[in-house]
CSV table of C-alpha atoms in Angstrom, one decimal:
chain,number,residue,atom,x,y,z
A,1,UNK,CA,28.0,-6.8,-30.0
A,2,UNK,CA,27.4,-4.7,-26.9
A,3,UNK,CA,23.7,-4.2,-27.9
A,4,UNK,CA,23.3,-8.0,-28.4
A,5,UNK,CA,24.8,-8.7,-25.0
A,6,UNK,CA,22.4,-6.2,-23.3
A,7,UNK,CA,19.4,-7.7,-25.1
A,8,UNK,CA,20.4,-11.2,-24.0
A,9,UNK,CA,20.9,-9.9,-20.5
A,10,UNK,CA,17.5,-8.3,-20.2
A,11,UNK,CA,15.7,-11.2,-21.9
A,12,UNK,CA,17.4,-13.6,-19.6
A,13,UNK,CA,16.5,-11.5,-16.6
A,14,UNK,CA,12.8,-11.1,-17.7
A,15,UNK,CA,12.6,-14.9,-18.2
A,16,UNK,CA,14.1,-15.5,-14.7
A,17,UNK,CA,11.4,-13.3,-13.2
A,18,UNK,CA,8.6,-15.4,-14.8
A,19,UNK,CA,7.4,-17.6,-12.0
A,20,UNK,CA,4.3,-19.8,-11.8
A,21,UNK,CA,1.0,-18.5,-10.4
A,22,UNK,CA,-0.1,-21.8,-8.8
A,23,UNK,CA,1.1,-22.4,-5.2
A,24,UNK,CA,1.9,-26.0,-5.9
A,25,UNK,CA,4.0,-25.2,-8.9
A,26,UNK,CA,6.3,-22.7,-7.1
A,27,UNK,CA,9.6,-23.7,-5.7
A,28,UNK,CA,10.7,-22.7,-2.2
A,29,UNK,CA,13.3,-20.4,-3.8
A,30,UNK,CA,10.4,-18.8,-5.8
A,31,UNK,CA,8.5,-17.9,-2.6
A,32,UNK,CA,10.0,-14.5,-1.7
A,33,UNK,CA,9.6,-13.4,-5.3
A,34,UNK,CA,6.0,-14.6,-5.4
A,35,UNK,CA,5.2,-12.7,-2.2
A,36,UNK,CA,6.7,-9.6,-3.6
A,37,UNK,CA,5.2,-9.9,-7.1
A,38,UNK,CA,1.7,-10.6,-5.7
A,39,UNK,CA,2.0,-7.9,-3.0
A,40,UNK,CA,1.2,-10.8,-0.6
A,41,UNK,CA,-2.1,-11.6,-2.4
A,42,UNK,CA,-3.4,-15.1,-2.7
A,43,UNK,CA,-6.5,-16.4,-4.6
A,44,UNK,CA,-8.5,-19.2,-3.0
A,45,UNK,CA,-10.7,-20.7,-5.8
A,46,UNK,CA,-13.5,-22.7,-4.4
A,47,UNK,CA,-15.5,-25.2,-6.5
A,48,UNK,CA,-17.5,-28.3,-5.6
A,49,UNK,CA,-18.0,-31.8,-6.7
A,50,UNK,CA,-21.6,-32.4,-7.8
A,51,UNK,CA,-23.8,-33.5,-10.6
A,52,UNK,CA,-24.3,-31.0,-13.5
A,53,UNK,CA,-27.1,-32.6,-15.4
A,54,UNK,CA,-26.3,-35.8,-17.3
A,55,UNK,CA,-23.9,-34.1,-19.6
A,56,UNK,CA,-21.4,-32.0,-17.7
A,57,UNK,CA,-18.5,-33.1,-15.4
A,58,UNK,CA,-18.9,-33.3,-11.7
A,59,UNK,CA,-16.1,-30.8,-11.2
A,60,UNK,CA,-17.6,-28.2,-13.4
A,61,UNK,CA,-17.5,-25.5,-10.7
A,62,UNK,CA,-13.9,-26.4,-9.9
A,63,UNK,CA,-12.9,-26.2,-13.6
A,64,UNK,CA,-14.5,-22.7,-13.9
A,65,UNK,CA,-12.8,-21.2,-10.8
A,66,UNK,CA,-9.5,-22.8,-11.7
A,67,UNK,CA,-9.5,-21.2,-15.2
A,68,UNK,CA,-10.8,-17.8,-14.0
A,69,UNK,CA,-8.1,-17.7,-11.3
A,70,UNK,CA,-5.3,-18.9,-13.6
A,71,UNK,CA,-6.1,-16.5,-16.4
A,72,UNK,CA,-6.7,-13.5,-14.2
A,73,UNK,CA,-3.5,-14.1,-12.2
A,74,UNK,CA,-1.5,-14.1,-15.4
A,75,UNK,CA,-2.9,-10.7,-16.2
A,76,UNK,CA,-2.4,-9.4,-12.6
A,77,UNK,CA,0.0,-11.6,-10.7
A,78,UNK,CA,-1.3,-13.4,-7.6
A,79,UNK,CA,-0.6,-16.8,-6.2
A,80,UNK,CA,-3.4,-19.3,-6.8
A,81,UNK,CA,-4.1,-21.9,-4.0
A,82,UNK,CA,-4.5,-25.5,-5.3
A,83,UNK,CA,-7.9,-26.9,-6.1
A,84,UNK,CA,-10.3,-26.6,-3.2
A,85,UNK,CA,-13.6,-28.4,-3.5
A,86,UNK,CA,-15.0,-28.3,0.1
A,87,UNK,CA,-18.2,-26.2,0.4
A,88,UNK,CA,-21.9,-26.3,1.0
A,89,UNK,CA,-23.6,-28.9,-1.2
A,90,UNK,CA,-26.0,-30.8,1.0
A,91,UNK,CA,-28.9,-30.3,-1.5
A,92,UNK,CA,-27.1,-32.7,-3.9
A,93,UNK,CA,-26.3,-35.6,-1.7
A,94,UNK,CA,-29.0,-37.8,-3.4
A,95,UNK,CA,-26.9,-37.7,-6.6
A,96,UNK,CA,-23.8,-39.8,-7.3
A,97,UNK,CA,-20.4,-38.1,-7.1
A,98,UNK,CA,-21.4,-35.4,-4.6
A,99,UNK,CA,-18.7,-34.7,-2.1
A,100,UNK,CA,-20.4,-33.1,1.0
A,101,UNK,CA,-18.4,-32.9,4.2
A,102,UNK,CA,-20.0,-32.2,7.6
A,103,UNK,CA,-20.9,-28.6,8.1
A,104,UNK,CA,-18.5,-28.1,11.1
A,105,UNK,CA,-15.6,-29.6,9.0
A,106,UNK,CA,-16.4,-27.3,6.0
A,107,UNK,CA,-16.2,-24.3,8.3
A,108,UNK,CA,-13.2,-25.3,10.2
A,109,UNK,CA,-11.3,-26.4,7.1
A,110,UNK,CA,-12.0,-23.1,5.4
A,111,UNK,CA,-10.9,-21.2,8.5
A,112,UNK,CA,-7.8,-23.2,8.9
A,113,UNK,CA,-7.0,-22.8,5.2
A,114,UNK,CA,-7.0,-19.0,5.2
A,115,UNK,CA,-5.0,-19.0,8.4
A,116,UNK,CA,-2.4,-21.3,6.9
A,117,UNK,CA,-2.3,-19.2,3.7
A,118,UNK,CA,-1.7,-16.1,5.9
A,119,UNK,CA,1.0,-18.0,8.0
A,120,UNK,CA,2.9,-18.4,4.7
A,121,UNK,CA,3.2,-14.6,4.2
A,122,UNK,CA,0.0,-13.5,2.5
A,123,UNK,CA,-2.1,-10.8,4.1
A,124,UNK,CA,-4.7,-10.5,1.3
A,125,UNK,CA,-6.8,-13.5,0.5
A,126,UNK,CA,-9.3,-13.4,-2.3
A,127,UNK,CA,-12.0,-16.1,-2.4
A,128,UNK,CA,-13.3,-16.8,-5.9
A,129,UNK,CA,-16.4,-19.0,-5.9
A,130,UNK,CA,-17.8,-21.2,-8.6
A,131,UNK,CA,-20.7,-22.9,-6.9
A,132,UNK,CA,-24.2,-21.4,-6.5
A,133,UNK,CA,-24.7,-23.0,-3.1
A,134,UNK,CA,-21.7,-21.3,-1.5
A,135,UNK,CA,-22.4,-17.5,-1.4
A,136,UNK,CA,-24.4,-17.4,1.8
A,137,UNK,CA,-21.7,-19.5,3.5
A,138,UNK,CA,-18.9,-17.3,2.1
A,139,UNK,CA,-20.4,-14.0,3.0
A,140,UNK,CA,-20.9,-15.1,6.6
A,141,UNK,CA,-17.4,-16.5,6.7
A,142,UNK,CA,-16.0,-13.2,5.5
A,143,UNK,CA,-18.1,-11.3,8.0
A,144,UNK,CA,-16.9,-13.6,10.8
A,145,UNK,CA,-13.3,-12.5,10.2
A,146,UNK,CA,-14.1,-9.6,12.5
A,147,UNK,CA,-14.7,-12.1,15.4
A,148,UNK,CA,-11.1,-12.1,16.4
A,149,UNK,CA,-8.0,-10.0,15.6
A,150,UNK,CA,-6.0,-11.2,12.6
A,151,UNK,CA,-3.3,-9.5,10.5
A,152,UNK,CA,-4.8,-10.5,7.1
A,153,UNK,CA,-7.9,-9.6,5.2
A,154,UNK,CA,-10.3,-11.9,3.4
A,155,UNK,CA,-12.1,-10.6,0.3
A,156,UNK,CA,-15.0,-12.3,-1.5
A,157,UNK,CA,-15.0,-11.8,-5.3
A,158,UNK,CA,-18.7,-11.2,-6.0
A,159,UNK,CA,-19.1,-9.6,-9.4
A,160,UNK,CA,-22.3,-8.1,-10.9
A,161,UNK,CA,-22.9,-8.0,-14.6
A,162,UNK,CA,-22.9,-4.6,-16.2
A,163,UNK,CA,-26.1,-3.8,-18.1
A,164,UNK,CA,-24.4,-3.6,-21.5
A,165,UNK,CA,-22.7,-6.9,-21.0
A,166,UNK,CA,-26.0,-8.5,-19.8
A,167,UNK,CA,-27.6,-7.3,-23.0
A,168,UNK,CA,-24.9,-9.0,-25.1
A,169,UNK,CA,-25.5,-12.2,-23.2
A,170,UNK,CA,-29.3,-11.9,-23.7
A,171,UNK,CA,-28.9,-11.6,-27.4
A,172,UNK,CA,-26.8,-14.8,-27.6
A,173,UNK,CA,-28.9,-16.9,-25.3
A,174,UNK,CA,-31.3,-19.6,-26.6
A,175,UNK,CA,-33.0,-20.5,-23.3
A,176,UNK,CA,-35.0,-18.7,-20.7
A,177,UNK,CA,-32.5,-17.1,-18.2
A,178,UNK,CA,-35.1,-17.5,-15.4
A,179,UNK,CA,-34.7,-21.2,-15.4
A,180,UNK,CA,-31.0,-21.3,-16.2
A,181,UNK,CA,-29.5,-22.0,-12.8
A,182,UNK,CA,-27.4,-25.2,-12.7
A,183,UNK,CA,-25.9,-27.2,-15.5
A,184,UNK,CA,-27.9,-25.2,-18.0
A,185,UNK,CA,-27.0,-23.0,-21.0
A,186,UNK,CA,-24.6,-20.7,-19.2
A,187,UNK,CA,-22.6,-23.3,-17.4
A,188,UNK,CA,-22.5,-25.7,-20.2
A,189,UNK,CA,-21.5,-23.0,-22.6
A,190,UNK,CA,-18.5,-22.0,-20.5
A,191,UNK,CA,-17.4,-25.7,-20.3
A,192,UNK,CA,-17.8,-26.0,-24.1
A,193,UNK,CA,-15.3,-23.2,-24.3
A,194,UNK,CA,-12.9,-24.3,-21.5
A,195,UNK,CA,-13.1,-28.1,-21.7
A,196,UNK,CA,-15.2,-29.3,-24.6
A,197,UNK,CA,-13.6,-32.8,-24.2
A,198,UNK,CA,-15.5,-33.3,-21.0
A,199,UNK,CA,-19.0,-32.2,-22.1
A,200,UNK,CA,-21.5,-34.9,-23.4
A,201,UNK,CA,-24.0,-32.4,-24.7
A,202,UNK,CA,-26.1,-35.0,-26.4
A,203,UNK,CA,-27.1,-36.3,-23.0
A,204,UNK,CA,-28.4,-33.0,-21.8
A,205,UNK,CA,-32.0,-34.0,-22.5
A,206,UNK,CA,-31.9,-37.3,-20.7
A,207,UNK,CA,-33.5,-35.6,-17.6
A,208,UNK,CA,-35.7,-32.6,-17.1
A,209,UNK,CA,-34.2,-29.3,-15.9
A,210,UNK,CA,-37.5,-27.7,-15.4
A,211,UNK,CA,-38.7,-26.2,-12.1
A,212,UNK,CA,-41.2,-28.7,-10.6
A,213,UNK,CA,-42.6,-26.0,-8.2
A,214,UNK,CA,-43.4,-28.6,-5.5
A,215,UNK,CA,-43.4,-25.9,-2.7
A,216,UNK,CA,-45.6,-23.4,-4.4
A,217,UNK,CA,-47.9,-23.4,-1.4
A,218,UNK,CA,-45.2,-21.8,0.8
A,219,UNK,CA,-44.9,-18.2,-0.5
A,220,UNK,CA,-42.4,-15.9,1.1
A,221,UNK,CA,-40.8,-18.6,3.1
A,222,UNK,CA,-37.4,-20.3,3.0
A,223,UNK,CA,-36.7,-23.9,3.9
A,224,UNK,CA,-33.6,-26.0,3.1
A,225,UNK,CA,-35.5,-28.4,0.9
A,226,UNK,CA,-36.5,-25.7,-1.6
A,227,UNK,CA,-33.9,-26.7,-4.2
A,228,UNK,CA,-34.8,-30.4,-4.1
A,229,UNK,CA,-38.5,-29.5,-4.3
A,230,UNK,CA,-37.9,-27.4,-7.4
A,231,UNK,CA,-35.2,-29.4,-9.1
A,232,UNK,CA,-35.1,-33.1,-7.9
A,233,UNK,CA,-32.7,-34.0,-10.7
A,234,UNK,CA,-30.2,-31.4,-9.5
A,235,UNK,CA,-30.4,-29.8,-12.9
A,236,UNK,CA,-31.9,-26.5,-13.8
A,237,UNK,CA,-31.8,-25.3,-17.4
A,238,UNK,CA,-31.3,-26.5,-20.9
A,239,UNK,CA,-27.7,-27.6,-21.5
A,240,UNK,CA,-28.5,-28.7,-25.0
A,241,UNK,CA,-28.8,-25.1,-26.1
A,242,UNK,CA,-25.3,-24.1,-24.9
A,243,UNK,CA,-22.7,-22.8,-27.3
A,244,UNK,CA,-18.9,-22.3,-27.2
A,245,UNK,CA,-19.4,-18.7,-28.4
A,246,UNK,CA,-21.5,-17.8,-25.4
A,247,UNK,CA,-19.0,-19.6,-23.1
A,248,UNK,CA,-16.1,-17.5,-24.5
A,249,UNK,CA,-18.1,-14.3,-23.8
A,250,UNK,CA,-19.0,-15.3,-20.3
A,251,UNK,CA,-15.4,-16.5,-19.4
A,252,UNK,CA,-13.7,-13.4,-20.8
A,253,UNK,CA,-16.0,-11.1,-18.8
A,254,UNK,CA,-15.4,-13.0,-15.6
A,255,UNK,CA,-11.6,-13.0,-16.1
A,256,UNK,CA,-11.7,-9.3,-16.9
A,257,UNK,CA,-13.7,-8.6,-13.7
A,258,UNK,CA,-11.4,-10.7,-11.6
A,259,UNK,CA,-8.3,-9.1,-13.1
A,260,UNK,CA,-9.6,-5.6,-12.0
A,261,UNK,CA,-10.5,-7.0,-8.6
A,262,UNK,CA,-7.0,-8.3,-8.1
A,263,UNK,CA,-5.4,-5.1,-9.1
A,264,UNK,CA,-7.6,-3.2,-6.6
A,265,UNK,CA,-6.8,-5.7,-3.8
A,266,UNK,CA,-3.1,-5.6,-4.5
A,267,UNK,CA,-3.0,-1.8,-4.2
A,268,UNK,CA,-5.5,-1.7,-1.2
A,269,UNK,CA,-3.9,-0.6,2.1
A,270,UNK,CA,-7.1,0.8,3.6
A,271,UNK,CA,-8.8,-2.5,4.5
A,272,UNK,CA,-5.9,-3.8,6.7
A,273,UNK,CA,-5.5,-0.3,8.2
A,274,UNK,CA,-9.2,-0.1,9.1
A,275,UNK,CA,-9.3,-3.7,10.4
A,276,UNK,CA,-6.4,-2.9,12.8
A,277,UNK,CA,-8.2,0.3,13.9
A,278,UNK,CA,-11.3,-1.8,14.5
A,279,UNK,CA,-9.6,-4.5,16.6
A,280,UNK,CA,-7.7,-1.8,18.6
A,281,UNK,CA,-11.0,-0.2,19.5
A,282,UNK,CA,-12.5,-3.6,20.4
A,283,UNK,CA,-9.6,-4.2,22.8
A,284,UNK,CA,-10.1,-0.8,24.4
A,285,UNK,CA,-13.8,-1.7,25.1
A,286,UNK,CA,-12.6,-4.8,26.9
A,287,UNK,CA,-10.2,-2.7,29.1
A,288,UNK,CA,-13.0,-0.2,30.0
A,289,UNK,CA,-15.0,-3.1,31.3
């Protein structure tokens, strides 16, 4: 009987400690436990609302980051900020369903969001991105965190595929990876694994996803219209060749990488230490003037 009581006690205690990973699903009474369990680590998953060919949902990027974050946080607990779909997507404004805010608003909203996350007790904020048009914005945003003193650190999850994994993917692919950039085989495969109910794969051939190469006369130059010049349909790839099996492989790899990143961030003390040292030295320079 004593053993049974002990087992019931420990199982009840373990159950009581299970709290949601999503910020919006936590209660106020959960908050101290969430801060402790996450070691004050919060994930900010950023997607976007835009066309993904004629066959995939407008929120494809959002669906991806939502799932990556949720699955990784269950492996390595962190609090996941609610759906965030405000980023750089001006190249898709000619397509229905695109949600593109003014650039100043995008920046200020992101800056205010991380500050508000920090005000609520988190000092490690991990940005997880699902949109191909965001990395330049996000890298600059993370670098800009050194502009003024702050008592929290922002990390950008930016994984690189290991050669062995890349080879596995290559063997499973049915389309040319060089042209698979947006709404093509990779993205559609992941959606077939995560949300097959939202994919209308039979519509993938309704428009061309081939590179039109309309700026071929401007070598070694960058201009904002480059994407539209290449892919006026805002579709790059062959979504009709996607498979659930490839999607499962891609998703599990991303979740594994994010899980490892979260573990590293949660145990990281050096970033905040060096950041404080940096700002202290910046302040001394001002005094010397």
